[in-house]
PDB file of C-alpha atoms and ligand atoms in Angstrom:
ATOM      1  CA  MET A   1      48.573  88.693 149.917  1.00  0.00           C
ATOM      2  CA  THR A   2      49.004  89.977 146.258  1.00  0.00           C
ATOM      3  CA  ILE A   3      51.837  88.557 144.166  1.00  0.00           C
ATOM      4  CA  ARG A   4      54.298  91.050 142.939  1.00  0.00           C
ATOM      5  CA  TRP A   5      57.399  91.881 140.847  1.00  0.00           C
ATOM      6  CA  TYR A   6      59.028  94.999 140.704  1.00  0.00           C
ATOM      7  CA  PRO A   7      61.542  96.180 138.108  1.00  0.00           C
ATOM      8  CA  GLY A   8      64.833  95.962 141.396  1.00  0.00           C
ATOM      9  CA  HIS A   9      63.912  92.084 140.702  1.00  0.00           C
ATOM     10  CA  MET A  10      63.606  91.812 137.357  1.00  0.00           C
ATOM     11  CA  SER A  11      65.389  88.485 136.754  1.00  0.00           C
ATOM     12  CA  LYS A  12      63.540  87.066 140.479  1.00  0.00           C
ATOM     13  CA  ALA A  13      60.038  88.872 138.574  1.00  0.00           C
ATOM     14  CA  HIS A  14      60.370  86.831 135.137  1.00  0.00           C
ATOM     15  CA  GLU A  15      61.002  83.293 136.778  1.00  0.00           C
ATOM     16  CA  GLU A  16      57.868  83.576 138.858  1.00  0.00           C
ATOM     17  CA  ILE A  17      55.517  85.480 136.228  1.00  0.00           C
ATOM     18  CA  SER A  18      56.962  82.439 133.888  1.00  0.00           C
ATOM     19  CA  GLU A  19      56.175  79.891 136.365  1.00  0.00           C
ATOM     20  CA  LEU A  20      52.607  81.481 137.170  1.00  0.00           C
ATOM     21  CA  ILE A  21      52.213  81.561 133.398  1.00  0.00           C
ATOM     22  CA  ARG A  22      52.801  77.765 132.421  1.00  0.00           C
ATOM     23  CA  ARG A  23      50.356  76.742 135.204  1.00  0.00           C
ATOM     24  CA  THR A  24      48.061  78.700 133.553  1.00  0.00           C
ATOM     25  CA  ASP A  25      45.536  78.301 130.408  1.00  0.00           C
ATOM     26  CA  VAL A  26      44.743  81.117 130.017  1.00  0.00           C
ATOM     27  CA  ILE A  27      45.765  84.706 131.308  1.00  0.00           C
ATOM     28  CA  ILE A  28      43.176  87.879 131.939  1.00  0.00           C
ATOM     29  CA  GLU A  29      44.957  90.693 131.859  1.00  0.00           C
ATOM     30  CA  VAL A  30      43.562  93.805 133.185  1.00  0.00           C
ATOM     31  CA  LEU A  31      43.503  97.196 131.443  1.00  0.00           C
ATOM     32  CA  ASP A  32      42.308 100.376 131.979  1.00  0.00           C
ATOM     33  CA  ALA A  33      39.601 100.960 128.912  1.00  0.00           C
ATOM     34  CA  ARG A  34      41.003 104.835 128.832  1.00  0.00           C
ATOM     35  CA  LEU A  35      44.247 103.869 128.498  1.00  0.00           C
ATOM     36  CA  PRO A  36      44.743 100.422 127.419  1.00  0.00           C
ATOM     37  CA  PHE A  37      48.178 101.202 126.441  1.00  0.00           C
ATOM     38  CA  SER A  38      49.879 103.024 129.387  1.00  0.00           C
ATOM     39  CA  SER A  39      47.962 100.684 131.803  1.00  0.00           C
ATOM     40  CA  SER A  40      49.953  97.908 130.353  1.00  0.00           C
ATOM     41  CA  ASN A  41      53.414  96.279 130.836  1.00  0.00           C
ATOM     42  CA  HIS A  42      54.757  94.872 127.540  1.00  0.00           C
ATOM     43  CA  LEU A  43      56.760  92.478 129.042  1.00  0.00           C
ATOM     44  CA  LEU A  44      53.833  90.090 129.203  1.00  0.00           C
ATOM     45  CA  GLU A  45      53.657  89.753 125.782  1.00  0.00           C
ATOM     46  CA  GLU A  46      57.297  88.323 125.849  1.00  0.00           C
ATOM     47  CA  LEU A  47      56.580  86.074 128.759  1.00  0.00           C
ATOM     48  CA  ARG A  48      52.987  84.737 128.377  1.00  0.00           C
ATOM     49  CA  ARG A  49      54.338  82.438 125.606  1.00  0.00           C
ATOM     50  CA  ASN A  50      51.449  81.084 123.140  1.00  0.00           C
ATOM     51  CA  LYS A  51      49.027  81.106 125.861  1.00  0.00           C
ATOM     52  CA  PRO A  52      45.609  82.804 124.890  1.00  0.00           C
ATOM     53  CA  CYS A  53      45.366  86.432 126.680  1.00  0.00           C
ATOM     54  CA  ILE A  54      42.044  87.973 127.523  1.00  0.00           C
ATOM     55  CA  LYS A  55      42.671  91.879 127.764  1.00  0.00           C
ATOM     56  CA  VAL A  56      39.614  93.323 129.808  1.00  0.00           C
ATOM     57  CA  LEU A  57      39.227  96.657 129.085  1.00  0.00           C
ATOM     58  CA  ASN A  58      38.104  97.177 132.303  1.00  0.00           C
ATOM     59  CA  LYS A  59      36.145 100.582 133.638  1.00  0.00           C
ATOM     60  CA  HIS A  60      34.541 100.762 130.157  1.00  0.00           C
ATOM     61  CA  ASP A  61      31.926 102.542 132.305  1.00  0.00           C
ATOM     62  CA  LEU A  62      34.426 105.093 132.129  1.00  0.00           C
ATOM     63  CA  ALA A  63      35.499 105.239 128.712  1.00  0.00           C
ATOM     64  CA  ASP A  64      34.539 107.073 125.164  1.00  0.00           C
ATOM     65  CA  PRO A  65      32.692 103.837 123.428  1.00  0.00           C
ATOM     66  CA  ALA A  66      33.827 104.883 119.961  1.00  0.00           C
ATOM     67  CA  VAL A  67      37.479 104.911 121.166  1.00  0.00           C
ATOM     68  CA  THR A  68      37.025 101.031 123.083  1.00  0.00           C
ATOM     69  CA  THR A  69      35.849  99.933 120.079  1.00  0.00           C
ATOM     70  CA  ALA A  70      39.142 100.395 117.967  1.00  0.00           C
ATOM     71  CA  TRP A  71      40.991  99.518 120.794  1.00  0.00           C
ATOM     72  CA  VAL A  72      39.310  96.123 121.058  1.00  0.00           C
ATOM     73  CA  ARG A  73      39.571  95.803 116.904  1.00  0.00           C
ATOM     74  CA  SER A  74      43.273  96.144 117.356  1.00  0.00           C
ATOM     75  CA  PHE A  75      43.537  94.190 120.024  1.00  0.00           C
ATOM     76  CA  GLN A  76      41.613  91.387 117.342  1.00  0.00           C
ATOM     77  CA  THR A  77      44.309  91.678 114.930  1.00  0.00           C
ATOM     78  CA  VAL A  78      47.178  89.929 117.298  1.00  0.00           C
ATOM     79  CA  SER A  79      47.635  86.366 117.567  1.00  0.00           C
ATOM     80  CA  GLY A  80      46.193  84.511 120.608  1.00  0.00           C
ATOM     81  CA  ILE A  81      44.822  88.031 122.054  1.00  0.00           C
ATOM     82  CA  ARG A  82      40.765  88.611 122.575  1.00  0.00           C
ATOM     83  CA  ALA A  83      39.673  91.723 124.185  1.00  0.00           C
ATOM     84  CA  LEU A  84      36.720  92.655 126.113  1.00  0.00           C
ATOM     85  CA  PRO A  85      35.338  95.736 127.569  1.00  0.00           C
ATOM     86  CA  LEU A  86      34.182  95.144 130.552  1.00  0.00           C
ATOM     87  CA  SER A  87      32.798  97.076 134.036  1.00  0.00           C
ATOM     88  CA  ALA A  88      34.172  94.619 136.824  1.00  0.00           C
ATOM     89  CA  LYS A  89      31.309  95.626 138.890  1.00  0.00           C
ATOM     90  CA  GLN A  90      28.831  93.990 137.005  1.00  0.00           C
ATOM     91  CA  LEU A  91      28.170  90.330 137.075  1.00  0.00           C
ATOM     92  CA  ALA A  92      26.704  90.225 133.984  1.00  0.00           C
ATOM     93  CA  GLU A  93      29.506  91.688 131.704  1.00  0.00           C
ATOM     94  CA  VAL A  94      32.067  89.929 133.859  1.00  0.00           C
ATOM     95  CA  LYS A  95      29.847  86.457 132.481  1.00  0.00           C
ATOM     96  CA  GLN A  96      31.044  87.283 128.957  1.00  0.00           C
ATOM     97  CA  LEU A  97      34.739  86.757 130.268  1.00  0.00           C
ATOM     98  CA  ILE A  98      33.690  83.402 131.595  1.00  0.00           C
ATOM     99  CA  LYS A  99      32.431  82.539 128.440  1.00  0.00           C
ATOM    100  CA  LEU A 100      35.351  83.799 126.483  1.00  0.00           C
ATOM    101  CA  CYS A 101      37.834  81.822 128.601  1.00  0.00           C
ATOM    102  CA  LYS A 102      36.042  78.726 127.456  1.00  0.00           C
ATOM    103  CA  HIS A 103      36.029  79.727 124.355  1.00  0.00           C
ATOM    104  CA  LEU A 104      39.832  80.302 124.166  1.00  0.00           C
ATOM    105  CA  VAL A 105      40.632  76.794 125.993  1.00  0.00           C
ATOM    106  CA  PRO A 106      38.235  73.957 123.945  1.00  0.00           C
ATOM    107  CA  LYS A 107      39.865  71.162 125.589  1.00  0.00           C
ATOM    108  CA  ARG A 108      39.075  72.667 129.369  1.00  0.00           C
ATOM    109  CA  GLY A 109      36.332  73.737 131.243  1.00  0.00           C
ATOM    110  CA  ASN A 110      34.101  71.123 133.264  1.00  0.00           C
ATOM    111  CA  PRO A 111      34.333  71.163 137.134  1.00  0.00           C
ATOM    112  CA  GLY A 112      36.464  67.454 136.226  1.00  0.00           C
ATOM    113  CA  TYR A 113      39.269  68.943 133.863  1.00  0.00           C
ATOM    114  CA  PRO A 114      38.882  72.860 134.598  1.00  0.00           C
ATOM    115  CA  VAL A 115      39.926  76.088 132.339  1.00  0.00           C
ATOM    116  CA  ARG A 116      43.423  77.758 134.644  1.00  0.00           C
ATOM    117  CA  ALA A 117      42.877  81.290 134.446  1.00  0.00           C
ATOM    118  CA  MET A 118      45.046  84.612 136.377  1.00  0.00           C
ATOM    119  CA  VAL A 119      44.390  88.451 136.787  1.00  0.00           C
ATOM    120  CA  VAL A 120      47.230  90.267 136.290  1.00  0.00           C
ATOM    121  CA  GLY A 121      47.767  93.737 135.792  1.00  0.00           C
ATOM    122  CA  ILE A 122      48.891  97.202 137.010  1.00  0.00           C
ATOM    123  CA  PRO A 123      47.851  99.345 140.541  1.00  0.00           C
ATOM    124  CA  ASN A 124      44.206  99.760 140.578  1.00  0.00           C
ATOM    125  CA  VAL A 125      42.906  98.841 137.397  1.00  0.00           C
ATOM    126  CA  GLY A 126      40.514  96.473 138.756  1.00  0.00           C
ATOM    127  CA  LYS A 127      42.011  93.463 139.398  1.00  0.00           C
ATOM    128  CA  SER A 128      40.722  92.770 143.013  1.00  0.00           C
ATOM    129  CA  THR A 129      37.376  93.817 141.890  1.00  0.00           C
ATOM    130  CA  LEU A 130      37.083  91.130 138.910  1.00  0.00           C
ATOM    131  CA  ILE A 131      38.317  88.387 141.316  1.00  0.00           C
ATOM    132  CA  ASN A 132      35.448  88.997 143.639  1.00  0.00           C
ATOM    133  CA  THR A 133      32.769  89.247 141.099  1.00  0.00           C
ATOM    134  CA  LEU A 134      34.136  86.279 139.827  1.00  0.00           C
ATOM    135  CA  ALA A 135      34.101  84.090 142.798  1.00  0.00           C
ATOM    136  CA  GLY A 136      31.118  85.738 143.687  1.00  0.00           C
ATOM    137  CA  LYS A 137      30.034  83.848 147.009  1.00  0.00           C
ATOM    138  CA  CYS A 138      32.031  80.710 146.018  1.00  0.00           C
ATOM    139  CA  MET A 139      35.335  81.334 147.104  1.00  0.00           C
ATOM    140  CA  ALA A 140      36.134  77.819 147.505  1.00  0.00           C
ATOM    141  CA  LYS A 141      39.750  77.103 147.631  1.00  0.00           C
ATOM    142  CA  VAL A 142      41.163  74.308 146.006  1.00  0.00           C
ATOM    143  CA  GLY A 143      43.885  74.054 147.763  1.00  0.00           C
ATOM    144  CA  ASP A 144      47.340  74.899 148.655  1.00  0.00           C
ATOM    145  CA  LYS A 145      49.189  75.187 145.219  1.00  0.00           C
ATOM    146  CA  PRO A 146      52.327  77.309 146.048  1.00  0.00           C
ATOM    147  CA  ALA A 147      54.249  79.270 143.384  1.00  0.00           C
ATOM    148  CA  ILE A 148      57.515  79.488 143.528  1.00  0.00           C
ATOM    149  CA  THR A 149      57.844  82.000 146.164  1.00  0.00           C
ATOM    150  CA  VAL A 150      54.069  83.272 146.526  1.00  0.00           C
ATOM    151  CA  ARG A 151      51.277  81.474 148.010  1.00  0.00           C
ATOM    152  CA  ALA A 152      48.927  81.777 144.848  1.00  0.00           C
ATOM    153  CA  GLN A 153      45.750  79.636 145.443  1.00  0.00           C
ATOM    154  CA  GLN A 154      43.336  78.670 143.467  1.00  0.00           C
ATOM    155  CA  ILE A 155      39.867  78.661 143.697  1.00  0.00           C
ATOM    156  CA  ASP A 156      36.894  76.821 141.862  1.00  0.00           C
ATOM    157  CA  LEU A 157      34.762  79.047 140.618  1.00  0.00           C
ATOM    158  CA  ARG A 158      32.145  76.170 140.157  1.00  0.00           C
ATOM    159  CA  ASN A 159      31.811  76.959 136.291  1.00  0.00           C
ATOM    160  CA  GLY A 160      34.279  75.117 134.845  1.00  0.00           C
ATOM    161  CA  ILE A 161      37.329  77.425 135.817  1.00  0.00           C
ATOM    162  CA  HIS A 162      39.985  78.282 138.149  1.00  0.00           C
ATOM    163  CA  LEU A 163      41.098  81.112 139.157  1.00  0.00           C
ATOM    164  CA  PHE A 164      44.273  81.884 141.169  1.00  0.00           C
ATOM    165  CA  ASP A 165      42.769  84.231 143.896  1.00  0.00           C
ATOM    166  CA  THR A 166      45.246  86.894 143.633  1.00  0.00           C
ATOM    167  CA  PRO A 167      46.505  89.100 141.035  1.00  0.00           C
ATOM    168  CA  GLY A 168      49.142  89.194 139.921  1.00  0.00           C
ATOM    169  CA  LEU A 169      50.762  92.733 140.076  1.00  0.00           C
ATOM    170  CA  LEU A 170      52.605  93.910 137.310  1.00  0.00           C
ATOM    171  CA  TRP A 171      54.544  97.777 137.520  1.00  0.00           C
ATOM    172  CA  PRO A 172      53.409 100.710 135.289  1.00  0.00           C
ATOM    173  CA  GLU A 173      55.745 101.639 132.753  1.00  0.00           C
ATOM    174  CA  MET A 174      56.829 105.282 133.409  1.00  0.00           C
ATOM    175  CA  SER A 175      59.630 106.149 130.587  1.00  0.00           C
ATOM    176  CA  ASP A 176      57.208 107.428 128.657  1.00  0.00           C
ATOM    177  CA  GLN A 177      56.344 111.109 130.233  1.00  0.00           C
ATOM    178  CA  GLY A 178      52.957 111.777 128.392  1.00  0.00           C
ATOM    179  CA  GLY A 179      52.197 108.221 129.371  1.00  0.00           C
ATOM    180  CA  ALA A 180      53.061 109.114 132.786  1.00  0.00           C
ATOM    181  CA  TYR A 181      51.198 111.695 133.004  1.00  0.00           C
ATOM    182  CA  ARG A 182      48.099 109.974 131.615  1.00  0.00           C
ATOM    183  CA  LEU A 183      48.086 107.092 134.170  1.00  0.00           C
ATOM    184  CA  ALA A 184      48.333 110.104 137.348  1.00  0.00           C
ATOM    185  CA  THR A 185      45.044 111.664 134.847  1.00  0.00           C
ATOM    186  CA  SER A 186      43.299 108.467 135.191  1.00  0.00           C
ATOM    187  CA  GLY A 187      44.278 107.770 138.589  1.00  0.00           C
ATOM    188  CA  ALA A 188      45.890 104.719 138.477  1.00  0.00           C
ATOM    189  CA  ILE A 189      49.178 106.498 140.051  1.00  0.00           C
ATOM    190  CA  GLY A 190      49.179 108.686 142.892  1.00  0.00           C
ATOM    191  CA  ALA A 191      49.127 112.075 141.864  1.00  0.00           C
ATOM    192  CA  ASN A 192      52.210 113.077 143.832  1.00  0.00           C
ATOM    193  CA  ALA A 193      54.660 111.161 141.746  1.00  0.00           C
ATOM    194  CA  LEU A 194      54.480 113.825 139.742  1.00  0.00           C
ATOM    195  CA  ASP A 195      53.337 117.597 140.588  1.00  0.00           C
ATOM    196  CA  TYR A 196      49.500 117.379 140.928  1.00  0.00           C
ATOM    197  CA  THR A 197      48.937 121.093 139.144  1.00  0.00           C
ATOM    198  CA  ASN A 198      51.052 119.965 136.720  1.00  0.00           C
ATOM    199  CA  VAL A 199      49.015 116.578 136.242  1.00  0.00           C
ATOM    200  CA  GLY A 200      45.585 118.880 136.544  1.00  0.00           C
ATOM    201  CA  LEU A 201      47.386 120.924 133.491  1.00  0.00           C
ATOM    202  CA  PHE A 202      48.145 118.355 131.525  1.00  0.00           C
ATOM    203  CA  ALA A 203      44.264 117.096 131.478  1.00  0.00           C
ATOM    204  CA  ALA A 204      43.035 120.390 130.748  1.00  0.00           C
ATOM    205  CA  GLU A 205      45.361 120.364 127.778  1.00  0.00           C
ATOM    206  CA  PHE A 206      43.717 116.736 126.491  1.00  0.00           C
ATOM    207  CA  MET A 207      40.339 117.701 127.687  1.00  0.00           C
ATOM    208  CA  VAL A 208      40.107 121.328 125.340  1.00  0.00           C
ATOM    209  CA  ARG A 209      42.255 119.299 122.497  1.00  0.00           C
ATOM    210  CA  ARG A 210      39.990 116.274 122.350  1.00  0.00           C
ATOM    211  CA  TYR A 211      36.814 116.520 124.139  1.00  0.00           C
ATOM    212  CA  PRO A 212      36.116 120.774 124.309  1.00  0.00           C
ATOM    213  CA  GLU A 213      32.392 119.801 123.789  1.00  0.00           C
ATOM    214  CA  LEU A 214      31.869 117.840 127.345  1.00  0.00           C
ATOM    215  CA  LEU A 215      34.331 120.399 129.328  1.00  0.00           C
ATOM    216  CA  LYS A 216      32.140 123.278 128.283  1.00  0.00           C
ATOM    217  CA  ALA A 217      28.845 121.459 129.495  1.00  0.00           C
ATOM    218  CA  ARG A 218      30.633 120.129 132.804  1.00  0.00           C
ATOM    219  CA  TYR A 219      32.101 123.981 133.705  1.00  0.00           C
ATOM    220  CA  LYS A 220      29.301 126.208 132.038  1.00  0.00           C
ATOM    221  CA  LEU A 221      31.630 127.998 129.977  1.00  0.00           C
ATOM    222  CA  SER A 222      31.116 129.668 126.790  1.00  0.00           C
ATOM    223  CA  GLU A 223      34.499 129.466 125.612  1.00  0.00           C
ATOM    224  CA  LEU A 224      37.897 127.794 126.063  1.00  0.00           C
ATOM    225  CA  SER A 225      41.010 129.152 126.277  1.00  0.00           C
ATOM    226  CA  GLU A 226      44.461 127.389 124.699  1.00  0.00           C
ATOM    227  CA  GLU A 227      46.175 128.239 128.024  1.00  0.00           C
ATOM    228  CA  PRO A 228      45.862 125.340 130.406  1.00  0.00           C
ATOM    229  CA  TYR A 229      46.234 127.472 133.262  1.00  0.00           C
ATOM    230  CA  GLU A 230      43.407 129.520 132.456  1.00  0.00           C
ATOM    231  CA  VAL A 231      41.366 126.776 131.797  1.00  0.00           C
ATOM    232  CA  ILE A 232      41.790 125.797 135.029  1.00  0.00           C
ATOM    233  CA  GLU A 233      41.403 128.945 136.534  1.00  0.00           C
ATOM    234  CA  ALA A 234      38.110 129.473 135.029  1.00  0.00           C
ATOM    235  CA  ILE A 235      37.134 125.487 136.020  1.00  0.00           C
ATOM    236  CA  GLY A 236      38.596 126.504 139.896  1.00  0.00           C
ATOM    237  CA  ARG A 237      35.551 129.512 139.459  1.00  0.00           C
ATOM    238  CA  CYS A 238      33.322 126.941 138.031  1.00  0.00           C
ATOM    239  CA  LEU A 239      33.463 124.880 141.496  1.00  0.00           C
ATOM    240  CA  GLY A 240      34.004 127.591 144.173  1.00  0.00           C
ATOM    241  CA  CYS A 241      37.557 126.451 144.813  1.00  0.00           C
ATOM    242  CA  LEU A 242      38.809 130.326 145.853  1.00  0.00           C
ATOM    243  CA  ALA A 243      41.539 131.271 148.046  1.00  0.00           C
ATOM    244  CA  SER A 244      41.712 134.588 149.890  1.00  0.00           C
ATOM    245  CA  GLY A 245      40.649 137.984 147.785  1.00  0.00           C
ATOM    246  CA  GLY A 246      38.707 135.463 145.212  1.00  0.00           C
ATOM    247  CA  VAL A 247      41.868 134.180 143.404  1.00  0.00           C
ATOM    248  CA  VAL A 248      41.551 131.002 142.182  1.00  0.00           C
ATOM    249  CA  ASP A 249      43.134 128.021 144.214  1.00  0.00           C
ATOM    250  CA  LEU A 250      45.293 126.580 141.242  1.00  0.00           C
ATOM    251  CA  HIS A 251      46.267 123.211 143.633  1.00  0.00           C
ATOM    252  CA  ARG A 252      43.093 122.869 144.833  1.00  0.00           C
ATOM    253  CA  ALA A 253      41.366 123.788 141.204  1.00  0.00           C
ATOM    254  CA  ALA A 254      43.595 121.377 139.735  1.00  0.00           C
ATOM    255  CA  GLU A 255      42.525 117.908 142.101  1.00  0.00           C
ATOM    256  CA  ALA A 256      38.564 119.216 142.361  1.00  0.00           C
ATOM    257  CA  PHE A 257      39.220 118.540 138.519  1.00  0.00           C
ATOM    258  CA  LEU A 258      40.723 115.867 138.545  1.00  0.00           C
ATOM    259  CA  ARG A 259      38.234 113.919 140.713  1.00  0.00           C
ATOM    260  CA  GLU A 260      35.984 114.678 138.397  1.00  0.00           C
ATOM    261  CA  LEU A 261      37.572 113.143 135.651  1.00  0.00           C
ATOM    262  CA  ARG A 262      38.682 110.264 137.492  1.00  0.00           C
ATOM    263  CA  ALA A 263      34.791 109.659 138.421  1.00  0.00           C
ATOM    264  CA  GLY A 264      33.346 109.955 135.168  1.00  0.00           C
ATOM    265  CA  LYS A 265      31.609 113.638 135.781  1.00  0.00           C
ATOM    266  CA  VAL A 266      32.920 115.268 132.847  1.00  0.00           C
ATOM    267  CA  GLY A 267      32.145 112.545 130.277  1.00  0.00           C
ATOM    268  CA  ARG A 268      33.294 109.091 129.524  1.00  0.00           C
ATOM    269  CA  ILE A 269      37.308 109.919 127.800  1.00  0.00           C
ATOM    270  CA  SER A 270      39.713 108.011 126.585  1.00  0.00           C
ATOM    271  CA  PHE A 271      43.234 109.144 126.969  1.00  0.00           C
ATOM    272  CA  GLU A 272      44.640 106.673 124.665  1.00  0.00           C
ATOM    273  CA  GLU A 273      43.334 106.193 121.183  1.00  0.00           C
ATOM    274  CA  PRO A 274      45.063 102.730 119.040  1.00  0.00           C
ATOM    275  CA  GLU A 275      47.174 105.036 116.625  1.00  0.00           C
ATOM    276  CA  THR A 276      48.026 107.760 118.770  1.00  0.00           C
ATOM    277  CA  ALA A 277      48.970 105.398 121.764  1.00  0.00           C
ATOM    278  CA  ILE A 278      52.564 104.902 121.306  1.00  0.00           C
ATOM    279  CA  PRO A 279      54.599 107.788 123.436  1.00  0.00           C
ATOM    280  CA  THR A 280      53.209 111.171 121.785  1.00  0.00           C
ATOM    281  CA  GLU A 281      53.125 114.442 123.999  1.00  0.00           C
ATOM    282  CA  THR A 282      55.335 114.850 126.516  1.00  0.00           C
ATOM    283  CA  ALA A 283      54.435 116.980 129.674  1.00  0.00           C
ATOM    284  CA  ALA A 284      56.971 119.499 129.191  1.00  0.00           C
ATOM    285  CA  GLN A 285      54.179 121.598 127.615  1.00  0.00           C
ATOM    286  CA  VAL A 286      52.565 121.874 130.821  1.00  0.00           C
ATOM    287  CA  SER A 287      55.419 121.881 133.211  1.00  0.00           C
TER     288      SER A 287
HETATM  289  P1  LIG E 301      43.279  96.355 141.608  1.00  0.00           P
HETATM  290  O1  LIG E 301      44.164  97.293 142.339  1.00  0.00           O
HETATM  291  O2  LIG E 301      43.678  96.333 140.407  1.00  0.00           O
HETATM  292  O3  LIG E 301      43.504  95.845 142.401  1.00  0.00           O
HETATM  293  O4  LIG E 301      42.024  97.854 141.671  1.00  0.00           O
HETATM  294  P2  LIG E 301      40.611  97.543 142.244  1.00  0.00           P
HETATM  295  O5  LIG E 301      39.918  96.620 142.026  1.00  0.00           O
HETATM  296  O6  LIG E 301      41.146  97.760 144.078  1.00  0.00           O
HETATM  297  O7  LIG E 301      40.136  99.258 142.186  1.00  0.00           O
HETATM  298  C1  LIG E 301      40.745 100.132 141.513  1.00  0.00           C
HETATM  299  C2  LIG E 301      39.060 101.107 141.833  1.00  0.00           C
HETATM  300  O8  LIG E 301      38.727 101.165 140.373  1.00  0.00           O
HETATM  301  C3  LIG E 301      38.282 100.766 143.123  1.00  0.00           C
HETATM  302  O9  LIG E 301      37.798 102.699 143.494  1.00  0.00           O
HETATM  303  C4  LIG E 301      37.516 100.551 142.516  1.00  0.00           C
HETATM  304  O10 LIG E 301      35.865 100.694 142.948  1.00  0.00           O
HETATM  305  C5  LIG E 301      37.486 100.880 140.855  1.00  0.00           C
HETATM  306  N1  LIG E 301      36.767 100.150 140.076  1.00  0.00           N
HETATM  307  C6  LIG E 301      37.226  98.835 139.934  1.00  0.00           C
HETATM  308  N2  LIG E 301      36.317  98.304 138.416  1.00  0.00           N
HETATM  309  C7  LIG E 301      35.472  99.002 138.199  1.00  0.00           C
HETATM  310  C8  LIG E 301      34.808  99.415 137.293  1.00  0.00           C
HETATM  311  O11 LIG E 301      34.928  98.745 136.424  1.00  0.00           O
HETATM  312  N3  LIG E 301      34.355 100.887 136.700  1.00  0.00           N
HETATM  313  C9  LIG E 301      34.562 101.881 137.562  1.00  0.00           C
HETATM  314  N4  LIG E 301      34.130 103.290 137.393  1.00  0.00           N
HETATM  315  N5  LIG E 301      35.155 101.394 138.398  1.00  0.00           N
HETATM  316  C10 LIG E 301      35.834 100.360 138.886  1.00  0.00           C
END
């Protein structure tokens, strides 16, 4: 079961998240390290009041390390916020999170008086993976502690931390077209919410501008066209996405390109930087 709060039920959502935050000592907000701005929901900042919040920049194994460092620096300037890049699949990295929780709540953090932590984030950022890694084998439930309308339970991590066993699900904000396309490029929202080919064209345009050398190396291209259609065509040819008559099937090529990009096969890529994340390019250029 997942705790949900969706825009259609905003006021109830506010109540639910407020109640859960009230019972929490530290909020673990999971973001996608490749797009920390668009994978957040800014309502959380409003609702967290003065509770400390750790922004987990998850999937940092897929993100550009220099850009991730810049994000960490930019988040640290906000009071009560810490940022921690990690891969939710790596126990050694996740252990840093436990240390940070205890550091932020120094009055708690021992078995008799644990830090109460809650994981929140939009879909697909790695919340469940993180909870599973944190919980490991000690999925000991510490009793039924119902929230107002949900059955979130706490698990005792046996290291001075209690964690809600289900993540709080925030919704992605889709009002900014550029942000929506970046979310679709990363795989956080289904590409059929937007047209697959258009998402691929958006990604190609971005890569030509920001990571041309990675694109050239992966697809053995000596030159890059500034026309996204031609870039997808060249990628499609390299990947063998051909229709009858030997022409490139653009839809298949875009799909294959996005699959590779998301899996990190093109390289470590960040789609947003702290200075430019706030609504920038529109998808109109490619649609
Ligand atoms: P949730 O919807 O937020 O609970 O996300 P999930 O935990 O289901 O993860 C979504 C996808 O991201 C899954 O395919 C995970 O295997 C993958 N994932 C989660 N964490 C990481 C990570 O740190 N690195 C990489 N490369 N993939 C991850």
